Amino acid sequence: MLLRQIEYEKNGISYEYVVLTGKIMNRAGTDVCPMEKTVENISDAEEAYNALKEKLFAMAAKK
């Protein structure tokens, strides 16, 4: 079981998948997804949510 799966279960987050992968890649397939990178070292669900919100706003501001 992946560490992230344990964190999901600990925080009561349900999930399902068709293909299990170690990393989600960006659209170009050249690097890890920026959202995945944002939360890779965060285990607290609320902290991860806030970090993702900030990342979304930052990415939207660049466009």
C-alpha positions as a printed NumPy array, in Angstrom:
array([[  0.   ,   0.   ,   0.   ],
       [  1.317,   3.411,  -0.912],
       [  1.938,   5.934,   1.844],
       [ -0.562,   8.327,   0.23 ],
       [ -3.277,   5.642,   0.406],
       [ -2.693,   5.289,   4.146],
       [ -3.013,   9.066,   4.528],
       [ -6.283,   9.066,   2.567],
       [ -7.724,   6.367,   4.793],
       [ -6.501,   8.093,   7.962],
       [ -8.287,  11.292,   6.873],
       [-11.476,   9.51 ,   5.777],
       [-10.936,  10.296,   2.084],
       [-12.373,   7.68 ,  -0.236],
       [-10.674,   6.955,  -3.541],
       [-10.674,   4.515,  -6.407],
       [ -8.536,   3.988,  -9.476],
       [ -8.301,   1.906, -12.597],
       [ -4.526,   2.055, -12.958],
       [ -2.283,   2.484,  -9.92 ],
       [  0.69 ,   4.722, -10.582],
       [  3.45 ,   6.034,  -8.38 ],
       [  3.193,   9.581,  -9.74 ],
       [  0.73 ,  11.658, -11.726],
       [  2.539,  13.38 , -14.588],
       [  1.958,  16.829, -16.047],
       [  0.126,  17.21 , -19.364],
       [  3.364,  17.21 , -21.347],
       [  4.537,  14.056, -19.576],
       [  7.853,  15.699, -18.734],
       [  7.548,  16.104, -14.971],
       [  5.326,  15.355, -11.999],
       [  1.957,  17.16 , -11.998],
       [  2.29 ,  20.569, -10.31 ],
       [ -0.655,  19.788,  -8.027],
       [  0.924,  16.474,  -7.043],
       [  4.187,  18.305,  -6.281],
       [  2.303,  20.825,  -4.155],
       [  1.072,  18.2  ,  -1.71 ],
       [  3.752,  15.52 ,  -1.922],
       [  5.125,  16.306,   1.551],
       [  1.831,  17.199,   3.227],
       [ -0.086,  14.573,   5.2  ],
       [ -2.738,  16.789,   6.803],
       [ -5.901,  17.   ,   4.649],
       [ -6.749,  20.601,   5.548],
       [ -3.193,  21.776,   4.955],
       [ -3.153,  19.981,   1.588],
       [ -6.488,  21.545,   0.61 ],
       [ -5.219,  25.033,   1.435],
       [ -1.952,  24.46 ,  -0.434],
       [ -3.872,  23.27 ,  -3.505],
       [ -6.164,  26.319,  -3.373],
       [ -3.154,  28.624,  -3.257],
       [ -1.524,  26.777,  -6.163],
       [ -4.692,  27.039,  -8.267],
       [ -4.915,  30.789,  -7.653],
       [ -1.225,  31.224,  -8.496],
       [ -1.564,  29.217, -11.715],
       [ -4.703,  31.138, -12.734],
       [ -2.94 ,  34.46 , -12.121],
       [ -0.192,  33.482, -14.601],
       [ -2.699,  33.106, -17.452]])
